[in-house]
mmCIF file of C-alpha atoms in Angstrom:
data_model
loop_
_atom_site.group_PDB
_atom_site.id
_atom_site.type_symbol
_atom_site.label_atom_id
_atom_site.label_comp_id
_atom_site.label_asym_id
_atom_site.label_seq_id
_atom_site.Cartn_x
_atom_site.Cartn_y
_atom_site.Cartn_z
ATOM 1 C CA UNK A 1 -13.314 0.761 17.544
ATOM 2 C CA UNK A 2 -14.247 0.127 13.304
ATOM 3 C CA UNK A 3 -17.877 -1.069 12.426
ATOM 4 C CA UNK A 4 -17.878 -4.850 11.103
ATOM 5 C CA UNK A 5 -17.628 -4.701 7.139
ATOM 6 C CA UNK A 6 -19.371 -7.082 4.983
ATOM 7 C CA UNK A 7 -16.986 -9.645 3.469
ATOM 8 C CA UNK A 8 -15.870 -9.434 -0.076
ATOM 9 C CA UNK A 9 -17.145 -12.198 -2.109
ATOM 10 C CA UNK A 10 -14.246 -12.793 -3.908
ATOM 11 C CA UNK A 11 -12.194 -16.010 -2.430
ATOM 12 C CA UNK A 12 -8.801 -16.701 -3.763
ATOM 13 C CA UNK A 13 -7.454 -20.414 -4.339
ATOM 14 C CA UNK A 14 -6.703 -21.901 -1.240
ATOM 15 C CA UNK A 15 -2.454 -22.100 -1.212
ATOM 16 C CA UNK A 16 -0.702 -21.474 2.280
ATOM 17 C CA UNK A 17 2.541 -20.467 0.510
ATOM 18 C CA UNK A 18 1.219 -18.438 -2.094
ATOM 19 C CA UNK A 19 3.763 -15.512 -1.213
ATOM 20 C CA UNK A 20 7.022 -17.677 -1.648
ATOM 21 C CA UNK A 21 7.255 -17.487 -5.403
ATOM 22 C CA UNK A 22 4.913 -14.471 -6.042
ATOM 23 C CA UNK A 23 5.796 -11.575 -8.705
ATOM 24 C CA UNK A 24 4.662 -8.844 -6.641
ATOM 25 C CA UNK A 25 3.835 -5.389 -8.396
ATOM 26 C CA UNK A 26 4.313 -2.270 -5.877
ATOM 27 C CA UNK A 27 1.886 0.283 -7.308
ATOM 28 C CA UNK A 28 0.873 4.097 -5.696
ATOM 29 C CA UNK A 29 -2.513 4.722 -6.401
ATOM 30 C CA UNK A 30 -1.977 8.555 -7.274
ATOM 31 C CA UNK A 31 0.210 8.142 -9.866
ATOM 32 C CA UNK A 32 -0.479 4.719 -11.727
ATOM 33 C CA UNK A 33 -3.579 5.690 -13.755
ATOM 34 C CA UNK A 34 -6.097 8.343 -13.566
ATOM 35 C CA UNK A 35 -9.488 6.941 -14.547
ATOM 36 C CA UNK A 36 -11.420 10.715 -14.341
ATOM 37 C CA UNK A 37 -9.005 13.225 -15.522
ATOM 38 C CA UNK A 38 -8.597 14.850 -12.746
ATOM 39 C CA UNK A 39 -4.697 14.451 -12.332
ATOM 40 C CA UNK A 40 -4.478 12.162 -9.771
ATOM 41 C CA UNK A 41 -4.306 8.028 -10.308
ATOM 42 C CA UNK A 42 -7.440 6.548 -8.438
ATOM 43 C CA UNK A 43 -8.858 3.050 -7.274
ATOM 44 C CA UNK A 44 -11.098 2.713 -10.589
ATOM 45 C CA UNK A 45 -7.618 3.335 -12.753
ATOM 46 C CA UNK A 46 -5.943 0.568 -11.278
ATOM 47 C CA UNK A 47 -9.255 -1.550 -11.914
ATOM 48 C CA UNK A 48 -8.792 -0.870 -15.158
ATOM 49 C CA UNK A 49 -5.066 -1.880 -16.034
ATOM 50 C CA UNK A 50 -5.846 -5.312 -14.142
ATOM 51 C CA UNK A 51 -5.546 -6.900 -17.204
ATOM 52 C CA UNK A 52 -2.414 -5.375 -18.274
ATOM 53 C CA UNK A 53 -0.807 -6.068 -14.506
ATOM 54 C CA UNK A 54 -2.019 -9.716 -15.453
ATOM 55 C CA UNK A 55 -0.494 -9.941 -18.620
ATOM 56 C CA UNK A 56 3.054 -8.823 -17.335
ATOM 57 C CA UNK A 57 2.593 -11.962 -14.862
ATOM 58 C CA UNK A 58 2.129 -9.609 -11.917
ATOM 59 C CA UNK A 59 0.997 -12.292 -8.940
ATOM 60 C CA UNK A 60 0.172 -9.821 -6.447
ATOM 61 C CA UNK A 61 -0.394 -6.179 -6.195
ATOM 62 C CA UNK A 62 1.404 -4.112 -3.011
ATOM 63 C CA UNK A 63 -0.816 -0.625 -2.952
ATOM 64 C CA UNK A 64 1.515 1.849 -1.225
ATOM 65 C CA UNK A 65 -0.851 3.570 2.078
ATOM 66 C CA UNK A 66 -4.506 5.136 0.398
ATOM 67 C CA UNK A 67 -5.767 6.007 3.669
ATOM 68 C CA UNK A 68 -6.792 9.656 4.585
ATOM 69 C CA UNK A 69 -3.734 11.676 5.282
ATOM 70 C CA UNK A 70 -1.865 15.173 5.420
ATOM 71 C CA UNK A 71 0.437 13.522 2.885
ATOM 72 C CA UNK A 72 3.534 15.068 4.385
ATOM 73 C CA UNK A 73 5.376 11.306 4.132
ATOM 74 C CA UNK A 74 3.167 10.848 0.884
ATOM 75 C CA UNK A 75 0.449 8.685 2.506
ATOM 76 C CA UNK A 76 2.496 7.318 5.493
ATOM 77 C CA UNK A 77 1.189 9.834 7.724
ATOM 78 C CA UNK A 78 -2.262 7.842 8.173
ATOM 79 C CA UNK A 79 -5.160 9.952 9.752
ATOM 80 C CA UNK A 80 -7.865 7.023 9.988
ATOM 81 C CA UNK A 81 -6.944 3.580 9.261
ATOM 82 C CA UNK A 82 -10.480 2.615 8.524
ATOM 83 C CA UNK A 83 -10.951 4.606 4.990
ATOM 84 C CA UNK A 84 -9.823 5.700 1.510
ATOM 85 C CA UNK A 85 -8.308 9.070 0.909
ATOM 86 C CA UNK A 86 -11.149 10.681 -1.066
ATOM 87 C CA UNK A 87 -8.677 11.621 -4.023
ATOM 88 C CA UNK A 88 -8.483 7.647 -4.448
ATOM 89 C CA UNK A 89 -11.960 6.666 -4.312
ATOM 90 C CA UNK A 90 -14.148 5.303 -1.724
ATOM 91 C CA UNK A 91 -14.381 1.659 0.180
ATOM 92 C CA UNK A 92 -16.679 0.093 -2.261
ATOM 93 C CA UNK A 93 -14.505 1.339 -5.317
ATOM 94 C CA UNK A 94 -11.520 -0.712 -2.920
ATOM 95 C CA UNK A 95 -14.030 -3.497 -2.644
ATOM 96 C CA UNK A 96 -14.265 -3.693 -6.210
ATOM 97 C CA UNK A 97 -10.695 -4.013 -6.771
ATOM 98 C CA UNK A 98 -10.469 -6.805 -4.777
ATOM 99 C CA UNK A 99 -13.134 -8.784 -6.290
ATOM 100 C CA UNK A 100 -11.680 -8.108 -10.036
ATOM 101 C CA UNK A 101 -8.348 -8.554 -8.898
ATOM 102 C CA UNK A 102 -9.269 -11.972 -7.355
ATOM 103 C CA UNK A 103 -10.913 -13.174 -10.150
ATOM 104 C CA UNK A 104 -7.900 -12.866 -12.290
ATOM 105 C CA UNK A 105 -6.281 -14.544 -9.635
ATOM 106 C CA UNK A 106 -3.878 -11.247 -8.421
ATOM 107 C CA UNK A 107 -3.606 -10.912 -4.721
ATOM 108 C CA UNK A 108 -3.658 -7.528 -2.917
ATOM 109 C CA UNK A 109 -1.048 -6.828 -0.098
ATOM 110 C CA UNK A 110 -1.749 -3.394 1.795
ATOM 111 C CA UNK A 111 -0.143 -1.242 4.088
ATOM 112 C CA UNK A 112 -0.292 -1.411 7.831
ATOM 113 C CA UNK A 113 1.594 1.116 9.134
ATOM 114 C CA UNK A 114 1.753 0.864 12.688
ATOM 115 C CA UNK A 115 4.530 2.425 14.253
ATOM 116 C CA UNK A 116 3.510 5.924 14.396
ATOM 117 C CA UNK A 117 0.527 7.804 13.084
ATOM 118 C CA UNK A 118 -0.096 11.728 11.574
ATOM 119 C CA UNK A 119 -0.298 14.019 14.302
ATOM 120 C CA UNK A 120 -3.421 14.757 12.697
ATOM 121 C CA UNK A 121 -4.683 11.276 13.388
ATOM 122 C CA UNK A 122 -7.913 11.686 16.072
ATOM 123 C CA UNK A 123 -5.985 9.505 18.476
ATOM 124 C CA UNK A 124 -3.167 12.163 19.064
ATOM 125 C CA UNK A 125 -5.931 14.878 19.271
ATOM 126 C CA UNK A 126 -7.120 13.347 21.842
ATOM 127 C CA UNK A 127 -3.762 11.852 23.786
ATOM 128 C CA UNK A 128 -2.116 15.670 23.200
ATOM 129 C CA UNK A 129 -5.176 16.600 25.422
ATOM 130 C CA UNK A 130 -5.588 13.755 27.547
ATOM 131 C CA UNK A 131 -4.296 13.906 31.632
ATOM 132 C CA UNK A 132 -1.048 13.168 31.769
ATOM 133 C CA UNK A 133 -0.815 9.226 32.734
ATOM 134 C CA UNK A 134 -4.471 8.360 31.498
ATOM 135 C CA UNK A 135 -4.879 5.759 28.883
ATOM 136 C CA UNK A 136 -5.720 7.899 25.926
ATOM 137 C CA UNK A 137 -2.766 10.135 26.578
ATOM 138 C CA UNK A 138 -0.325 7.218 26.472
ATOM 139 C CA UNK A 139 -1.789 6.103 23.248
ATOM 140 C CA UNK A 140 1.890 7.562 22.276
ATOM 141 C CA UNK A 141 5.226 8.289 24.173
ATOM 142 C CA UNK A 142 5.667 11.256 26.234
ATOM 143 C CA UNK A 143 8.343 12.406 28.415
ATOM 144 C CA UNK A 144 9.366 15.669 30.340
ATOM 145 C CA UNK A 145 13.106 14.870 29.747
ATOM 146 C CA UNK A 146 14.144 14.754 25.727
ATOM 147 C CA UNK A 147 17.513 13.181 26.755
ATOM 148 C CA UNK A 148 15.483 9.446 27.411
ATOM 149 C CA UNK A 149 16.282 7.039 24.662
ATOM 150 C CA UNK A 150 20.040 9.018 23.564
ATOM 151 C CA UNK A 151 20.915 5.945 21.775
ATOM 152 C CA UNK A 152 18.426 5.624 19.644
ATOM 153 C CA UNK A 153 19.888 6.761 15.769
ATOM 154 C CA UNK A 154 18.253 9.572 14.258
ATOM 155 C CA UNK A 155 16.728 7.993 11.092
ATOM 156 C CA UNK A 156 15.592 10.876 9.083
ATOM 157 C CA UNK A 157 19.035 12.885 9.462
ATOM 158 C CA UNK A 158 18.214 15.724 7.055
ATOM 159 C CA UNK A 159 15.589 16.862 8.453
ATOM 160 C CA UNK A 160 15.252 15.517 11.936
ATOM 161 C CA UNK A 161 18.209 16.719 14.295
ATOM 162 C CA UNK A 162 16.174 14.886 17.601
ATOM 163 C CA UNK A 163 13.209 11.739 18.323
ATOM 164 C CA UNK A 164 11.174 14.138 20.569
ATOM 165 C CA UNK A 165 9.737 16.974 19.580
ATOM 166 C CA UNK A 166 7.585 19.636 22.375
ATOM 167 C CA UNK A 167 3.893 19.846 22.046
ATOM 168 C CA UNK A 168 2.589 22.933 23.512
ATOM 169 C CA UNK A 169 -0.711 21.652 23.638
ATOM 170 C CA UNK A 170 0.616 18.648 25.944
ATOM 171 C CA UNK A 171 3.293 20.225 27.640
ATOM 172 C CA UNK A 172 5.725 17.549 27.061
ATOM 173 C CA UNK A 173 7.824 15.771 24.229
ATOM 174 C CA UNK A 174 6.493 13.434 22.322
ATOM 175 C CA UNK A 175 8.749 10.406 20.885
ATOM 176 C CA UNK A 176 8.941 9.475 16.992
ATOM 177 C CA UNK A 177 11.689 7.679 15.132
ATOM 178 C CA UNK A 178 10.847 9.356 11.702
ATOM 179 C CA UNK A 179 9.323 13.136 10.495
ATOM 180 C CA UNK A 180 8.217 14.837 13.626
ATOM 181 C CA UNK A 181 4.587 15.177 12.806
ATOM 182 C CA UNK A 182 4.668 11.062 12.698
ATOM 183 C CA UNK A 183 4.239 10.495 16.605
ATOM 184 C CA UNK A 184 5.442 6.833 17.400
ATOM 185 C CA UNK A 185 2.357 5.041 18.720
ATOM 186 C CA UNK A 186 2.985 3.220 22.502
ATOM 187 C CA UNK A 187 2.904 -0.639 22.416
ATOM 188 C CA UNK A 188 3.344 -1.022 26.039
ATOM 189 C CA UNK A 189 -0.434 0.391 26.228
ATOM 190 C CA UNK A 190 -2.984 -2.774 25.752
ATOM 191 C CA UNK A 191 -5.282 -0.460 24.104
ATOM 192 C CA UNK A 192 -3.269 0.564 21.834
ATOM 193 C CA UNK A 193 -2.236 -3.397 20.524
ATOM 194 C CA UNK A 194 -5.993 -4.133 20.695
ATOM 195 C CA UNK A 195 -6.414 -1.216 18.429
ATOM 196 C CA UNK A 196 -4.135 -2.438 15.861
ATOM 197 C CA UNK A 197 -5.703 -6.074 15.658
ATOM 198 C CA UNK A 198 -8.773 -4.498 14.838
ATOM 199 C CA UNK A 199 -7.271 -2.552 12.076
ATOM 200 C CA UNK A 200 -6.158 -5.534 10.919
ATOM 201 C CA UNK A 201 -9.347 -7.259 11.617
ATOM 202 C CA UNK A 202 -11.221 -4.672 9.429
ATOM 203 C CA UNK A 203 -8.968 -5.034 6.161
ATOM 204 C CA UNK A 204 -8.493 -9.004 6.403
ATOM 205 C CA UNK A 205 -12.758 -9.403 6.822
ATOM 206 C CA UNK A 206 -12.998 -7.058 3.440
ATOM 207 C CA UNK A 207 -10.457 -9.538 1.584
ATOM 208 C CA UNK A 208 -7.320 -8.420 1.654
ATOM 209 C CA UNK A 209 -4.654 -10.838 0.852
ATOM 210 C CA UNK A 210 -1.227 -9.503 2.938
ATOM 211 C CA UNK A 211 -0.057 -6.771 4.678
ATOM 212 C CA UNK A 212 3.312 -4.821 4.678
ATOM 213 C CA UNK A 213 4.486 -3.972 8.333
ATOM 214 C CA UNK A 214 6.220 -0.720 7.695
ATOM 215 C CA UNK A 215 9.087 0.116 10.347
ATOM 216 C CA UNK A 216 8.355 -2.898 12.301
ATOM 217 C CA UNK A 217 11.721 -3.084 14.332
ATOM 218 C CA UNK A 218 10.897 0.313 16.269
ATOM 219 C CA UNK A 219 7.594 -0.235 17.820
ATOM 220 C CA UNK A 220 9.066 -0.404 21.520
ATOM 221 C CA UNK A 221 11.170 1.582 23.287
ATOM 222 C CA UNK A 222 13.910 0.596 26.103
ATOM 223 C CA UNK A 223 16.215 2.683 28.118
ATOM 224 C CA UNK A 224 20.199 1.488 27.124
ATOM 225 C CA UNK A 225 19.204 -0.079 23.891
ATOM 226 C CA UNK A 226 19.038 1.808 20.421
ATOM 227 C CA UNK A 227 15.451 0.654 20.432
ATOM 228 C CA UNK A 228 15.341 -1.600 17.397
ATOM 229 C CA UNK A 229 14.855 -5.217 17.566
ATOM 230 C CA UNK A 230 13.554 -5.724 20.888
ATOM 231 C CA UNK A 231 12.330 -8.810 22.498
ATOM 232 C CA UNK A 232 8.734 -7.073 22.860
ATOM 233 C CA UNK A 233 8.514 -6.348 19.367
ATOM 234 C CA UNK A 234 9.000 -9.927 18.276
ATOM 235 C CA UNK A 235 6.245 -10.846 21.614
ATOM 236 C CA UNK A 236 4.128 -8.059 19.855
ATOM 237 C CA UNK A 237 4.410 -10.001 16.040
ATOM 238 C CA UNK A 238 3.797 -13.412 17.632
ATOM 239 C CA UNK A 239 0.382 -12.686 19.031
ATOM 240 C CA UNK A 240 -0.418 -10.568 15.485
ATOM 241 C CA UNK A 241 0.638 -13.480 13.835
ATOM 242 C CA UNK A 242 -1.506 -15.945 16.049
ATOM 243 C CA UNK A 243 -4.746 -14.190 15.793
ATOM 244 C CA UNK A 244 -3.553 -14.054 12.070
ATOM 245 C CA UNK A 245 -3.871 -17.608 11.728
ATOM 246 C CA UNK A 246 -6.787 -18.123 13.597
ATOM 247 C CA UNK A 247 -9.358 -15.532 12.128
ATOM 248 C CA UNK A 248 -7.830 -15.530 8.136
ATOM 249 C CA UNK A 249 -5.049 -18.559 7.026
ATOM 250 C CA UNK A 250 -3.670 -18.087 4.294
ATOM 251 C CA UNK A 251 -3.063 -14.531 4.638
ATOM 252 C CA UNK A 252 0.477 -13.037 5.071
ATOM 253 C CA UNK A 253 2.192 -10.409 6.721
ATOM 254 C CA UNK A 254 5.168 -8.500 5.234
ATOM 255 C CA UNK A 255 7.994 -7.007 7.372
ATOM 256 C CA UNK A 256 9.471 -3.752 6.385
ATOM 257 C CA UNK A 257 12.966 -4.313 8.685
ATOM 258 C CA UNK A 258 15.555 -2.317 6.928
ATOM 259 C CA UNK A 259 18.028 -4.192 8.895
ATOM 260 C CA UNK A 260 21.412 -6.741 8.611
ATOM 261 C CA UNK A 261 20.354 -10.234 7.301
ATOM 262 C CA UNK A 262 20.692 -11.476 11.072
ATOM 263 C CA UNK A 263 18.512 -8.786 12.466
ATOM 264 C CA UNK A 264 15.888 -9.009 9.758
ATOM 265 C CA UNK A 265 15.773 -12.594 9.659
ATOM 266 C CA UNK A 266 14.726 -12.938 13.600
ATOM 267 C CA UNK A 267 11.224 -11.138 12.363
ATOM 268 C CA UNK A 268 10.468 -14.515 11.056
ATOM 269 C CA UNK A 269 10.556 -15.830 14.674
ATOM 270 C CA UNK A 270 10.380 -19.751 14.343
ATOM 271 C CA UNK A 271 8.111 -19.170 11.437
ATOM 272 C CA UNK A 272 5.303 -17.510 13.572
ATOM 273 C CA UNK A 273 5.698 -13.706 13.117
ATOM 274 C CA UNK A 274 6.022 -12.379 9.518
ATOM 275 C CA UNK A 275 6.029 -14.887 6.476
ATOM 276 C CA UNK A 276 8.124 -12.615 4.213
ATOM 277 C CA UNK A 277 10.747 -10.072 5.486
ATOM 278 C CA UNK A 278 11.939 -7.501 2.921
ATOM 279 C CA UNK A 279 15.868 -8.280 2.270
ATOM 280 C CA UNK A 280 17.328 -4.821 1.986
ATOM 281 C CA UNK A 281 21.110 -5.482 2.323
ATOM 282 C CA UNK A 282 20.872 -7.368 -1.204
ATOM 283 C CA UNK A 283 19.487 -3.772 -3.102
ATOM 284 C CA UNK A 284 22.391 -1.704 -2.906
ATOM 285 C CA UNK A 285 25.084 -4.856 -3.741
ATOM 286 C CA UNK A 286 22.872 -5.546 -7.034
ATOM 287 C CA UNK A 287 23.729 -2.071 -8.243
ATOM 288 C CA UNK A 288 27.569 -2.363 -6.501
ATOM 289 C CA UNK A 289 27.761 -5.637 -8.644
ATOM 290 C CA UNK A 290 26.339 -4.368 -11.774
ATOM 291 C CA UNK A 291 29.029 -1.538 -11.846
ATOM 292 C CA UNK A 292 32.124 -3.581 -10.680
ATOM 293 C CA UNK A 293 31.087 -6.616 -12.585
ATOM 294 C CA UNK A 294 32.115 -8.618 -9.800
ATOM 295 C CA UNK A 295 29.069 -11.106 -8.558
ATOM 296 C CA UNK A 296 30.615 -11.464 -5.052
ATOM 297 C CA UNK A 297 29.036 -8.493 -3.272
ATOM 298 C CA UNK A 298 25.272 -10.440 -4.081
ATOM 299 C CA UNK A 299 26.760 -13.851 -3.375
ATOM 300 C CA UNK A 300 28.356 -12.771 0.079
ATOM 301 C CA UNK A 301 25.132 -11.642 1.063
ATOM 302 C CA UNK A 302 23.145 -14.146 -0.104
ATOM 303 C CA UNK A 303 25.340 -17.273 1.596
ATOM 304 C CA UNK A 304 24.249 -15.033 4.813
ATOM 305 C CA UNK A 305 20.581 -15.191 4.391
ATOM 306 C CA UNK A 306 20.357 -19.003 3.556
ATOM 307 C CA UNK A 307 19.060 -20.141 7.250
ATOM 308 C CA UNK A 308 15.325 -19.277 7.430
ATOM 309 C CA UNK A 309 12.588 -21.282 8.256
ATOM 310 C CA UNK A 310 10.988 -23.156 5.520
ATOM 311 C CA UNK A 311 7.414 -21.520 5.451
ATOM 312 C CA UNK A 312 9.221 -17.915 5.365
ATOM 313 C CA UNK A 313 10.694 -16.336 2.191
ATOM 314 C CA UNK A 314 12.969 -13.252 1.558
ATOM 315 C CA UNK A 315 11.249 -10.298 -0.427
ATOM 316 C CA UNK A 316 13.894 -9.388 -2.961
ATOM 317 C CA UNK A 317 13.650 -6.443 -5.017
ATOM 318 C CA UNK A 318 15.819 -4.465 -7.207
ATOM 319 C CA UNK A 319 13.262 -1.112 -7.161
ATOM 320 C CA UNK A 320 10.796 0.188 -4.589
ATOM 321 C CA UNK A 321 10.105 3.089 -2.847
ATOM 322 C CA UNK A 322 12.574 2.591 -0.265
ATOM 323 C CA UNK A 323 15.348 2.684 -2.624
ATOM 324 C CA UNK A 324 18.208 3.370 -3.061
ATOM 325 C CA UNK A 325 18.739 3.242 0.888
ATOM 326 C CA UNK A 326 22.676 2.857 1.551
ATOM 327 C CA UNK A 327 22.000 2.211 5.219
ATOM 328 C CA UNK A 328 22.656 -1.732 5.258
ATOM 329 C CA UNK A 329 26.221 -1.489 3.813
ATOM 330 C CA UNK A 330 29.433 -0.656 5.241
ATOM 331 C CA UNK A 331 30.994 2.866 5.238
ATOM 332 C CA UNK A 332 33.187 2.078 2.525
ATOM 333 C CA UNK A 333 30.496 0.417 0.418
ATOM 334 C CA UNK A 334 29.093 3.596 0.737
ATOM 335 C CA UNK A 335 31.759 5.715 0.002
ATOM 336 C CA UNK A 336 31.705 4.074 -3.266
ATOM 337 C CA UNK A 337 28.146 3.859 -4.030
ATOM 338 C CA UNK A 338 28.222 7.317 -3.826
ATOM 339 C CA UNK A 339 31.333 8.060 -6.190
ATOM 340 C CA UNK A 340 29.651 5.572 -8.630
ATOM 341 C CA UNK A 341 26.010 6.484 -8.824
ATOM 342 C CA UNK A 342 26.075 9.816 -6.866
ATOM 343 C CA UNK A 343 28.285 12.523 -7.297
ATOM 344 C CA UNK A 344 25.998 15.032 -7.865
ATOM 345 C CA UNK A 345 24.921 15.809 -4.159
ATOM 346 C CA UNK A 346 21.225 16.635 -5.155
ATOM 347 C CA UNK A 347 21.156 12.668 -5.904
ATOM 348 C CA UNK A 348 21.651 12.337 -2.258
ATOM 349 C CA UNK A 349 19.161 12.282 0.522
ATOM 350 C CA UNK A 350 19.713 10.844 4.325
ATOM 351 C CA UNK A 351 21.456 7.763 3.582
ATOM 352 C CA UNK A 352 20.673 6.908 0.156
ATOM 353 C CA UNK A 353 20.766 7.852 -3.288
ATOM 354 C CA UNK A 354 17.721 9.315 -4.971
ATOM 355 C CA UNK A 355 17.903 9.026 -9.030
ATOM 356 C CA UNK A 356 15.160 7.000 -11.480
ATOM 357 C CA UNK A 357 16.603 4.117 -12.931
ATOM 358 C CA UNK A 358 17.768 5.598 -16.502
ATOM 359 C CA UNK A 359 20.291 8.195 -15.174
ATOM 360 C CA UNK A 360 21.321 5.976 -12.411
ATOM 361 C CA UNK A 361 22.990 3.286 -15.165
ATOM 362 C CA UNK A 362 23.928 6.590 -17.353
ATOM 363 C CA UNK A 363 21.143 5.769 -19.834
ATOM 364 C CA UNK A 364 23.062 2.794 -20.975
ATOM 365 C CA UNK A 365 20.464 0.097 -22.248
#
């Protein structure tokens, strides 16, 4: 368990619904601004650019993962939830970022990547050596038979042939919904849930204003299901939200649920799960509408998205690091998007398109 940290002295003005009209700027520390000319962006560099971000009208900054990591998935493979990647700075630098951002009326949103860890995380290294069936072994999901949960789709189809990988140290297969170096945590183990609660406490006590919950639909596994959007996941989120509301009122949880509106909206619960949810289906339809010069794809999706709790909000985005994913379109719409924006096969990755905005739009201003 982490040591209790002193709270950041700065306090934002009380507005429990601040996220409903927030202008959120996503940035990756390593590529944003380099303050010491070592070729890597850093936290002091972000601090130097806070006035610039304030002038843009930004009211919240969303920081991609900044934790110690092997960086095989751009930091989403976390090796330590309680520290800062040394290339980016220190915990002291991060506390100063919080103070300086808050002084300018800018909130800070960080990543809570809870579905999986890096295989270098001490929990996994301990689990693979622990006795099968023990509490520590069961921090992750293991099996002797990789046919288990066969109805779950493979997400990274370009690089993974299975959701199971063999671990020679453990002598069993472990479950991973993403890359094989990112074993999934086992949320059926109460100790894992307590670990995640403690991580949340650590960063909120420091002064973080919100957390993006990465890959939240995949927390639990059940046979004869697709292992997505399960009731157990929503029960866990309600417990997480209840704890947060009790200890840290005014903070925010943002769900990354790449799902159709009906399934994504479920992560609002009755206003007692996540405060916000990214609206993945709207993003490709913005580009579709632009190319077809027809607003229908956007209007149609918005009309499917209106019925959400009063205290909740969709996170609408044109660009973020997940675009241009085409998971939440029909097969016909995906074929159209490939023809319109990615005729070169090299511009396609997994179920989506990887191109910068200018070439995506034919450099047409």
